[in-house]
CSV table of C-alpha atoms and ligand atoms in Angstrom, one decimal:
chain,number,residue,atom,x,y,z
A,742,MET,CA,-37.8,8.5,-8.1
A,743,LYS,CA,-39.8,5.3,-8.9
A,744,GLU,CA,-37.8,3.5,-11.5
A,745,ILE,CA,-38.2,0.1,-13.3
A,746,ASP,CA,-35.2,-2.1,-12.8
A,747,GLN,CA,-34.3,-3.0,-16.3
A,748,ARG,CA,-32.4,-6.1,-15.3
A,749,SER,CA,-35.4,-7.7,-13.7
A,750,LEU,CA,-38.0,-6.4,-16.3
A,751,ARG,CA,-40.0,-9.4,-17.7
A,752,GLY,CA,-43.2,-9.5,-19.5
A,753,GLY,CA,-45.0,-9.9,-22.8
A,754,ASP,CA,-43.8,-8.3,-26.0
A,755,ASP,CA,-46.1,-5.2,-25.6
A,756,THR,CA,-44.7,-4.6,-22.1
A,757,LEU,CA,-41.2,-4.9,-23.3
A,758,ALA,CA,-41.9,-2.7,-26.4
A,759,VAL,CA,-43.1,0.1,-24.2
A,760,ARG,CA,-40.9,-0.3,-21.1
A,761,ALA,CA,-37.6,-2.1,-22.0
A,762,GLY,CA,-34.4,-0.2,-22.5
A,763,THR,CA,-35.4,3.1,-20.9
A,764,ARG,CA,-32.7,5.0,-19.1
A,765,ARG,CA,-33.2,8.3,-17.4
A,766,SER,CA,-30.9,11.3,-16.8
A,767,GLU,CA,-30.7,13.5,-13.8
A,768,PHE,CA,-33.7,15.4,-15.2
A,769,ARG,CA,-36.1,12.5,-14.7
A,770,GLU,CA,-37.6,12.8,-18.2
A,771,HIS,CA,-40.5,10.3,-18.7
A,772,SER,CA,-40.1,9.8,-22.4
A,773,GLU,CA,-36.5,9.0,-23.5
A,774,GLY,CA,-34.1,11.9,-23.9
A,775,LEU,CA,-32.4,12.7,-27.2
A,776,PHE,CA,-28.7,12.9,-26.6
A,777,LEU,CA,-27.2,14.8,-29.5
A,778,SER,CA,-23.6,15.0,-28.5
A,779,SER,CA,-20.7,13.6,-30.5
A,780,SER,CA,-18.6,13.0,-27.5
A,781,PHE,CA,-18.8,12.7,-23.7
A,782,MET,CA,-16.7,14.2,-20.8
A,783,TYR,CA,-14.6,12.8,-18.0
A,784,ALA,CA,-13.9,14.2,-14.5
A,785,SER,CA,-10.2,13.5,-14.8
A,786,ALA,CA,-7.4,12.2,-17.0
A,787,GLU,CA,-7.5,9.1,-14.9
A,788,GLU,CA,-11.2,8.5,-15.6
A,789,ALA,CA,-10.7,9.2,-19.3
A,790,ALA,CA,-8.0,6.6,-19.5
A,791,ALA,CA,-10.1,4.0,-17.6
A,792,CYS,CA,-13.1,4.6,-19.9
A,793,PHE,CA,-11.0,4.4,-23.1
A,794,ALA,CA,-9.4,1.2,-21.8
A,795,GLY,CA,-12.9,-0.2,-21.2
A,796,THR,CA,-12.3,-0.9,-17.5
A,797,GLU,CA,-15.0,1.6,-16.6
A,798,PRO,CA,-18.3,1.5,-18.6
A,799,ALA,CA,-19.0,4.9,-20.1
A,800,TYR,CA,-20.2,6.8,-23.2
A,801,ILE,CA,-17.2,7.9,-25.1
A,802,TYR,CA,-18.0,9.0,-28.7
A,803,SER,CA,-21.3,8.6,-30.5
A,804,ARG,CA,-19.8,6.6,-33.4
A,805,PHE,CA,-19.8,3.7,-30.9
A,806,SER,CA,-21.6,4.7,-27.7
A,807,ASN,CA,-24.5,7.0,-27.2
A,808,PRO,CA,-27.3,6.9,-24.6
A,809,THR,CA,-30.2,7.2,-27.0
A,810,VAL,CA,-28.8,4.6,-29.4
A,811,GLN,CA,-28.2,2.3,-26.4
A,812,MET,CA,-31.8,2.6,-25.3
A,813,PHE,CA,-32.8,1.5,-28.8
A,814,GLU,CA,-30.4,-1.4,-28.7
A,815,ASP,CA,-31.6,-2.6,-25.3
A,816,LYS,CA,-35.3,-2.4,-26.3
A,817,LEU,CA,-34.8,-4.4,-29.5
A,818,ALA,CA,-32.6,-6.9,-27.7
A,819,ALA,CA,-35.3,-7.5,-25.1
A,820,LEU,CA,-37.9,-8.1,-27.8
A,821,GLU,CA,-35.7,-10.5,-29.7
A,822,GLY,CA,-34.5,-12.3,-26.6
A,823,ALA,CA,-30.9,-11.5,-27.6
A,824,GLU,CA,-28.0,-10.9,-25.3
A,825,ARG,CA,-26.9,-7.9,-27.3
A,826,CYS,CA,-27.9,-5.6,-30.1
A,827,VAL,CA,-25.7,-3.3,-32.1
A,828,ALA,CA,-27.5,-0.5,-34.0
A,829,THR,CA,-26.4,0.6,-37.5
A,830,SER,CA,-27.1,3.4,-39.9
A,831,SER,CA,-29.4,1.3,-42.1
A,832,GLY,CA,-30.4,-2.3,-42.7
A,833,MET,CA,-27.7,-2.6,-45.4
A,834,ALA,CA,-25.1,-1.4,-42.9
A,835,ALA,CA,-26.2,-4.1,-40.6
A,836,ILE,CA,-25.7,-6.8,-43.3
A,837,MET,CA,-22.3,-5.2,-44.3
A,838,ALA,CA,-21.1,-5.1,-40.7
A,839,THR,CA,-22.1,-8.7,-40.2
A,840,LEU,CA,-20.2,-9.9,-43.3
A,841,GLN,CA,-17.2,-7.8,-42.5
A,842,SER,CA,-17.1,-9.2,-39.0
A,843,PHE,CA,-17.2,-12.9,-39.8
A,844,LEU,CA,-15.9,-13.4,-43.4
A,845,LYS,CA,-12.6,-13.2,-45.1
A,846,ALA,CA,-11.3,-13.8,-48.6
A,847,GLY,CA,-11.9,-17.4,-49.7
A,848,ASP,CA,-15.0,-17.8,-47.5
A,849,GLU,CA,-18.4,-18.6,-49.1
A,850,ILE,CA,-22.0,-17.5,-48.3
A,851,VAL,CA,-25.0,-19.6,-49.1
A,852,SER,CA,-28.0,-17.4,-49.4
A,853,SER,CA,-31.7,-17.8,-50.4
A,854,ARG,CA,-32.3,-16.4,-53.8
A,855,SER,CA,-35.2,-14.2,-53.0
A,856,VAL,CA,-33.7,-11.6,-50.8
A,857,PHE,CA,-34.0,-7.8,-50.7
A,858,GLY,CA,-32.7,-6.7,-54.1
A,859,THR,CA,-29.9,-4.6,-52.7
A,860,THR,CA,-28.7,-7.6,-50.6
A,861,ASN,CA,-28.3,-9.5,-53.8
A,862,VAL,CA,-26.2,-6.7,-55.3
A,863,MET,CA,-24.1,-6.4,-52.2
A,864,PHE,CA,-23.2,-10.1,-52.3
A,865,ASN,CA,-22.7,-10.4,-56.0
A,866,LYS,CA,-21.0,-7.1,-56.8
A,867,TYR,CA,-19.2,-5.9,-53.7
A,868,MET,CA,-18.5,-9.0,-51.5
A,869,SER,CA,-17.1,-10.8,-54.5
A,870,LYS,CA,-14.4,-8.0,-54.9
A,871,PHE,CA,-13.0,-9.1,-51.6
A,872,GLY,CA,-12.9,-12.8,-52.5
A,873,VAL,CA,-16.2,-13.8,-50.8
A,874,SER,CA,-18.5,-15.6,-53.1
A,875,THR,CA,-22.1,-16.5,-52.8
A,876,ARG,CA,-24.1,-19.5,-53.9
A,877,TRP,CA,-27.8,-18.9,-54.3
A,878,VAL,CA,-30.5,-21.4,-53.5
A,879,ASP,CA,-34.2,-21.8,-53.4
A,880,ILE,CA,-35.3,-20.8,-49.9
A,881,ALA,CA,-37.6,-23.8,-49.3
A,882,ASP,CA,-35.3,-26.5,-50.8
A,883,LEU,CA,-33.3,-27.9,-47.9
A,884,GLN,CA,-31.5,-30.3,-50.2
A,885,ALA,CA,-30.3,-27.4,-52.3
A,886,TRP,CA,-29.0,-25.6,-49.2
A,887,LYS,CA,-27.1,-28.8,-48.3
A,888,ALA,CA,-25.7,-29.3,-51.9
A,889,ALA,CA,-24.6,-25.7,-52.1
A,890,MET,CA,-22.5,-25.9,-48.9
A,891,SER,CA,-18.8,-26.5,-49.1
A,892,PRO,CA,-16.0,-26.6,-46.5
A,893,ALA,CA,-15.5,-22.9,-47.2
A,894,THR,CA,-19.1,-22.0,-46.3
A,895,ARG,CA,-19.0,-19.8,-43.3
A,896,LEU,CA,-22.4,-18.2,-43.3
A,897,LEU,CA,-26.0,-19.1,-44.3
A,898,PHE,CA,-28.1,-16.0,-45.1
A,899,VAL,CA,-31.9,-16.1,-45.3
A,900,GLU,CA,-34.8,-13.6,-45.3
A,901,THR,CA,-38.0,-15.2,-44.2
A,902,PRO,CA,-40.7,-14.5,-45.2
A,903,SER,CA,-38.9,-13.5,-48.4
A,904,ASN,CA,-39.3,-10.2,-50.2
A,905,PRO,CA,-41.6,-10.0,-52.2
A,906,LEU,CA,-42.8,-13.6,-52.6
A,907,CYS,CA,-43.4,-14.5,-49.0
A,908,GLU,CA,-41.6,-17.8,-49.2
A,909,ILE,CA,-40.7,-19.4,-45.8
A,910,ALA,CA,-37.5,-20.9,-44.7
A,911,ASP,CA,-37.4,-23.7,-42.1
A,912,LEU,CA,-35.1,-21.9,-39.6
A,913,GLN,CA,-34.6,-24.9,-37.3
A,914,ALA,CA,-33.5,-27.1,-40.1
A,915,LEU,CA,-31.2,-24.4,-41.5
A,916,ALA,CA,-29.6,-23.7,-38.1
A,917,GLU,CA,-28.8,-27.5,-37.8
A,918,LEU,CA,-27.3,-27.5,-41.2
A,919,ALA,CA,-25.1,-24.4,-40.5
A,920,HIS,CA,-24.0,-25.7,-37.1
A,921,GLN,CA,-22.9,-29.1,-38.5
A,922,GLN,CA,-19.9,-27.3,-39.9
A,923,GLY,CA,-19.6,-24.4,-37.5
A,924,ALA,CA,-21.2,-21.9,-39.9
A,925,LEU,CA,-23.4,-19.1,-38.8
A,926,LEU,CA,-27.1,-18.8,-39.6
A,927,VAL,CA,-28.0,-15.1,-40.3
A,928,VAL,CA,-31.7,-14.2,-40.5
A,929,ASP,CA,-33.1,-11.0,-41.9
A,930,ASN,CA,-36.1,-10.6,-39.6
A,931,CYS,CA,-37.3,-7.4,-41.2
A,932,PHE,CA,-40.7,-8.6,-42.4
A,933,CYS,CA,-41.8,-10.3,-39.2
A,934,THR,CA,-40.2,-8.2,-36.5
A,935,PRO,CA,-39.8,-9.9,-33.1
A,936,ILE,CA,-43.5,-9.6,-32.6
A,937,LEU,CA,-44.2,-12.3,-35.2
A,938,GLN,CA,-41.0,-14.3,-35.2
A,939,LYS,CA,-38.0,-14.8,-32.9
A,940,PRO,CA,-35.3,-16.5,-35.0
A,941,LEU,CA,-32.9,-17.1,-32.0
A,942,GLN,CA,-35.5,-19.4,-30.6
A,943,TRP,CA,-35.1,-21.6,-33.7
A,944,GLY,CA,-31.3,-21.7,-33.4
A,945,ALA,CA,-30.3,-18.7,-35.6
A,946,ASP,CA,-27.0,-17.1,-34.6
A,947,LEU,CA,-27.6,-13.6,-35.8
A,948,ILE,CA,-30.6,-11.4,-36.6
A,949,ILE,CA,-30.5,-8.5,-39.1
A,950,HIS,CA,-33.1,-5.7,-39.0
A,951,SER,CA,-33.9,-2.9,-41.3
A,952,ALA,CA,-35.4,-0.6,-38.6
A,953,THR,CA,-36.4,1.6,-41.4
A,954,LYS,CA,-39.4,-0.6,-42.0
A,955,TYR,CA,-41.8,-1.8,-39.2
A,956,LEU,CA,-39.7,-0.8,-36.2
A,957,ASP,CA,-40.2,2.8,-37.1
A,958,GLY,CA,-43.4,1.9,-38.9
A,959,GLN,CA,-44.0,5.4,-40.0
A,960,GLY,CA,-41.6,5.8,-42.9
A,961,ARG,CA,-39.5,8.5,-41.3
A,962,VAL,CA,-35.8,7.5,-40.8
A,963,LEU,CA,-33.3,4.9,-41.7
A,964,GLY,CA,-31.6,2.5,-39.3
A,965,GLY,CA,-30.7,-1.1,-38.8
A,966,ALA,CA,-29.5,-3.6,-36.2
A,967,VAL,CA,-27.6,-6.8,-35.7
A,968,LEU,CA,-28.5,-9.0,-32.7
A,969,GLY,CA,-27.3,-12.2,-31.1
A,970,ALA,CA,-25.0,-13.6,-28.4
A,971,GLN,CA,-22.6,-11.3,-26.7
A,972,SER,CA,-19.6,-13.2,-28.0
A,973,LEU,CA,-20.6,-12.7,-31.6
A,974,LEU,CA,-21.9,-9.1,-31.2
A,975,GLU,CA,-18.6,-8.0,-29.6
A,976,GLU,CA,-17.1,-8.7,-33.1
A,977,VAL,CA,-19.8,-6.7,-34.8
A,978,TYR,CA,-19.4,-3.9,-32.3
A,979,GLY,CA,-15.7,-3.7,-32.9
A,980,CYS,CA,-16.2,-3.7,-36.7
A,981,LEU,CA,-18.8,-1.0,-36.5
A,982,ARG,CA,-17.0,1.4,-34.2
A,983,THR,CA,-14.0,1.1,-36.6
A,984,CYS,CA,-15.8,1.2,-39.9
A,985,GLY,CA,-18.3,3.8,-38.9
A,986,ALA,CA,-21.8,2.9,-40.2
A,987,SER,CA,-23.4,3.7,-36.8
A,988,MET,CA,-26.9,4.8,-36.0
A,989,SER,CA,-27.6,8.5,-35.4
A,990,ALA,CA,-29.0,9.4,-32.0
A,991,PHE,CA,-31.8,11.3,-33.6
A,992,ASN,CA,-32.9,8.2,-35.6
A,993,ALA,CA,-32.7,6.0,-32.5
A,994,TRP,CA,-34.9,8.5,-30.7
A,995,VAL,CA,-37.5,8.2,-33.5
A,996,PHE,CA,-37.3,4.4,-33.4
A,997,LEU,CA,-37.8,4.3,-29.7
A,998,LYS,CA,-41.3,5.9,-30.0
A,999,GLY,CA,-42.2,3.9,-33.0
A,1000,MET,CA,-41.3,0.6,-31.3
A,1001,GLU,CA,-43.7,1.3,-28.4
A,1002,THR,CA,-46.6,0.6,-30.8
A,1003,LEU,CA,-44.9,-2.3,-32.7
A,1004,GLY,CA,-47.2,-5.0,-31.3
A,1005,LEU,CA,-50.4,-3.1,-31.9
A,1006,ARG,CA,-49.3,-2.2,-35.4
A,1007,MET,CA,-48.1,-5.7,-36.4
A,1008,ARG,CA,-51.4,-7.2,-35.3
A,1009,ALA,CA,-53.4,-4.7,-37.4
A,1010,HIS,CA,-51.1,-5.1,-40.4
A,1011,CYS,CA,-51.5,-8.9,-40.2
A,1012,ALA,CA,-55.3,-8.7,-39.9
A,1013,GLY,CA,-55.7,-6.3,-42.8
A,1014,ALA,CA,-53.3,-8.3,-45.0
A,1015,LEU,CA,-55.0,-11.6,-44.4
A,1016,GLN,CA,-58.4,-10.2,-45.2
A,1017,LEU,CA,-57.2,-8.6,-48.4
A,1018,ALA,CA,-55.1,-11.6,-49.5
A,1019,GLN,CA,-58.2,-13.8,-49.2
A,1020,TRP,CA,-60.2,-11.3,-51.3
A,1021,LEU,CA,-57.5,-10.9,-53.9
A,1022,GLU,CA,-57.3,-14.7,-54.3
A,1023,GLU,CA,-60.9,-14.6,-55.6
A,1024,GLN,CA,-60.2,-11.9,-58.2
A,1025,PRO,CA,-60.1,-13.3,-61.8
A,1026,ALA,CA,-57.4,-10.9,-62.9
A,1027,VAL,CA,-55.0,-12.2,-60.2
A,1028,SER,CA,-53.3,-15.4,-61.2
A,1029,ARG,CA,-51.6,-15.9,-57.8
A,1030,VAL,CA,-51.4,-14.4,-54.4
A,1031,HIS,CA,-48.2,-14.9,-52.4
A,1032,TYR,CA,-49.2,-14.7,-48.7
A,1033,ALA,CA,-48.3,-17.3,-46.1
A,1034,GLY,CA,-51.5,-16.8,-44.2
A,1035,LEU,CA,-53.5,-18.4,-47.1
A,1036,PRO,CA,-54.0,-22.2,-46.8
A,1037,SER,CA,-53.1,-22.3,-50.6
A,1038,HIS,CA,-49.6,-21.1,-49.7
A,1039,PRO,CA,-47.3,-24.1,-50.1
A,1040,GLN,CA,-45.6,-23.4,-46.7
A,1041,HIS,CA,-48.7,-22.3,-44.8
A,1042,ALA,CA,-48.2,-25.0,-42.1
A,1043,LEU,CA,-44.5,-24.1,-41.6
A,1044,ALA,CA,-45.3,-20.4,-41.3
A,1045,ALA,CA,-48.0,-21.1,-38.8
A,1046,ARG,CA,-45.6,-23.0,-36.6
A,1047,GLN,CA,-42.6,-20.6,-36.9
A,1048,GLN,CA,-44.4,-17.3,-36.8
A,1049,SER,CA,-47.2,-16.0,-34.6
A,1050,GLY,CA,-48.7,-14.0,-37.5
A,1051,PHE,CA,-48.3,-13.8,-41.3
A,1052,GLY,CA,-47.2,-10.2,-41.7
A,1053,GLY,CA,-48.4,-7.3,-43.8
A,1054,ILE,CA,-46.8,-7.9,-47.2
A,1055,ILE,CA,-48.6,-9.5,-50.1
A,1056,GLY,CA,-47.2,-10.4,-53.5
A,1057,LEU,CA,-49.6,-10.8,-56.3
A,1058,ASP,CA,-49.1,-12.0,-59.9
A,1059,LEU,CA,-51.4,-10.2,-62.3
A,1060,LYS,CA,-52.5,-11.6,-65.6
A,1061,GLY,CA,-51.3,-9.3,-68.4
A,1062,GLY,CA,-47.6,-8.8,-67.3
A,1063,GLN,CA,-45.9,-5.4,-66.8
A,1064,ALA,CA,-48.5,-3.4,-68.7
A,1065,ALA,CA,-51.3,-4.6,-66.5
A,1066,ALA,CA,-49.2,-4.3,-63.4
A,1067,TRP,CA,-48.4,-0.6,-64.2
A,1068,ARG,CA,-52.0,0.2,-65.1
A,1069,PHE,CA,-53.1,-1.3,-61.8
A,1070,ILE,CA,-50.4,0.6,-59.8
A,1071,ASN,CA,-51.3,3.9,-61.5
A,1072,ALA,CA,-55.1,3.4,-61.0
A,1073,THR,CA,-55.0,2.9,-57.2
A,1074,ARG,CA,-55.4,6.1,-55.2
A,1075,LEU,CA,-54.8,5.2,-51.5
A,1076,PHE,CA,-51.7,3.0,-52.1
A,1077,SER,CA,-48.6,5.1,-52.3
A,1078,ILE,CA,-46.2,4.3,-55.1
A,1079,THR,CA,-42.9,3.9,-53.2
A,1080,GLY,CA,-40.2,1.3,-52.5
A,1081,ASN,CA,-40.7,1.5,-48.8
A,1082,LEU,CA,-42.8,-1.0,-46.8
A,1083,GLY,CA,-43.9,-1.5,-43.2
A,1084,ASP,CA,-45.5,1.9,-43.0
A,1085,THR,CA,-48.8,3.0,-41.5
A,1086,ARG,CA,-49.6,4.0,-45.1
A,1087,SER,CA,-50.2,1.2,-47.6
A,1088,THR,CA,-47.7,1.1,-50.4
A,1089,ILE,CA,-47.6,-0.5,-53.8
A,1090,THR,CA,-44.4,-1.5,-55.7
A,1091,HIS,CA,-43.5,-3.1,-59.0
A,1092,PRO,CA,-40.4,-5.1,-57.9
A,1093,ALA,CA,-39.2,-6.0,-61.4
A,1094,THR,CA,-38.6,-2.4,-62.4
A,1095,THR,CA,-37.8,-0.8,-58.9
A,1096,THR,CA,-36.5,-2.7,-55.8
A,1097,HIS,CA,-35.3,-5.6,-57.9
A,1098,GLY,CA,-34.5,-3.6,-61.1
A,1099,ARG,CA,-30.7,-4.1,-60.8
A,1100,LEU,CA,-31.0,-7.9,-60.9
A,1101,SER,CA,-30.1,-9.5,-64.2
A,1102,ALA,CA,-32.9,-11.1,-66.2
A,1103,GLU,CA,-31.7,-14.6,-65.1
A,1104,ASP,CA,-31.6,-13.6,-61.5
A,1105,LYS,CA,-35.1,-12.1,-61.7
A,1106,ALA,CA,-36.4,-15.3,-63.3
A,1107,ALA,CA,-34.7,-17.5,-60.7
A,1108,ALA,CA,-36.1,-15.4,-57.9
A,1109,GLY,CA,-39.6,-15.4,-59.3
A,1110,ILE,CA,-39.7,-11.7,-59.9
A,1111,THR,CA,-42.1,-11.7,-62.9
A,1112,ALA,CA,-43.2,-8.8,-65.0
A,1113,GLY,CA,-46.7,-9.0,-63.6
A,1114,LEU,CA,-45.7,-9.2,-59.9
A,1115,VAL,CA,-46.9,-6.4,-57.7
A,1116,ARG,CA,-46.0,-6.0,-54.0
A,1117,LEU,CA,-48.4,-4.6,-51.5
A,1118,SER,CA,-47.5,-3.4,-48.0
A,1119,ILE,CA,-50.8,-3.2,-46.1
A,1120,GLY,CA,-50.9,-0.2,-43.9
A,1121,LEU,CA,-53.3,0.8,-41.2
A,1122,GLU,CA,-56.1,2.5,-43.2
A,1123,ASP,CA,-59.6,1.0,-43.1
A,1124,VAL,CA,-59.5,-2.4,-44.7
A,1125,ALA,CA,-62.7,-1.7,-46.5
A,1126,ASP,CA,-61.2,1.4,-48.1
A,1127,LEU,CA,-58.1,-0.5,-49.2
A,1128,GLN,CA,-60.2,-3.3,-50.7
A,1129,ALA,CA,-62.3,-0.7,-52.6
A,1130,ASP,CA,-59.1,0.9,-53.9
A,1131,LEU,CA,-57.7,-2.4,-55.1
A,1132,ALA,CA,-61.0,-3.3,-56.7
A,1133,ALA,CA,-61.0,0.0,-58.6
A,1134,GLY,CA,-57.4,-0.5,-59.6
A,1135,LEU,CA,-58.1,-3.9,-61.0
A,1136,ALA,CA,-61.2,-2.7,-62.8
A,1137,ALA,CA,-59.1,0.1,-64.5
A,1138,ALA,CA,-56.2,-2.2,-65.3
A,1139,PHE,CA,-58.4,-4.7,-67.0
A,1140,ALA,CA,-61.0,-2.4,-68.6
A,1141,GLY,CA,-61.9,-3.4,-72.1
B,960,LIG,C1,-35.3,-2.6,-46.7
B,960,LIG,C2,-34.7,-3.9,-46.4
B,960,LIG,C3,-33.3,-4.0,-46.1
B,960,LIG,C4,-32.4,-2.9,-46.2
B,960,LIG,O1,-32.6,-1.9,-45.2
B,960,LIG,P1,-32.3,-0.3,-45.3
B,960,LIG,O2,-32.7,0.2,-44.0
B,960,LIG,O3,-33.1,0.2,-46.4
B,960,LIG,O4,-30.8,-0.3,-45.6
B,960,LIG,C5,-32.9,-5.3,-45.8
B,960,LIG,N1,-33.7,-6.3,-45.8
B,960,LIG,C6,-35.0,-6.3,-46.0
B,960,LIG,C7,-35.8,-7.5,-46.0
B,960,LIG,C8,-35.5,-5.0,-46.3
B,960,LIG,O5,-36.9,-4.9,-46.6
């Protein structure tokens, strides 16, 4: 059988997205097999002992080793240029496993303020119970990051571009800051995916993914991943196999197919979002468009240097606050009202009352989650149809 040698496989991101990570069974399946089995067998008691001791590589039990999940891990690791990837049951599980692996009571996190709403709640409500505290800073204010760090700071956490305001962190500068005192820089790379941004190249130590978003890209299943150097990922792997938030083989199999078109989809998401952001900026009912691809974005130059595209998420502030935002959301027809993003289908969200609804009023204000803020995730429908839908929504929201 002609077989690609995975160890020597090189190429551009599209080649890796389609070809990296594939393993085949004795049946010579062309597309990856779905291995739904909770455990795996051994030829002898001797072999079982060797596999459990780790002296012989083998699949043991699907909480921590499964062929389909491993193919997902190897494909994503190839795309991020990471030594190793560990898959998790969701993006939040990836963040939790990372914190559990590297922090202990008394340690501190410094995090950018505008992170995924649930990440904020995890840090403030749950990590604090275990004696890990978080200081929140403005993502783009390097002096604030510096000032927030103390000798107890073990981890810097950032999501760039941020959700939903598309603010950009300078990853190289943050990596230097973290490493000055041996702390880890953890980057949630969900919005860019490795197609648009490779945080390890800028010095980040660990990458978080919610595979639920663009990696699947079709809104079907939940999953997540942590990536980085082998030495760090061995810790995450140990934590995950013990604590149990592992990825299901079925979900990994769904992601494998989704990821084959990741490059194609990301380029189309970027093109559509840029065109719509430019158009939205000209609409009188819109007071501000948050999209790093616009020259008016305060960090446009940084985004252009650090990313190879500006992504598919647009934040827009509507004049008229929550009432106008809700009228606008209700009047669009093509845009699905849902919290998910990174889907082939365009979605529309009111962060202040949904994804970020659990934040306190002060946290919302500090994170820039205003009542008139609407988040769009631009899908793969015709851009002209999306623009017409947004135009009709604005007209309805501001009629009279
Ligand atoms: C959705 C999301 C998460 C959480 O991922 P789940 O798969 O929903 O657990 C984390 N970070 C970002 C930026 C997200 O958009």
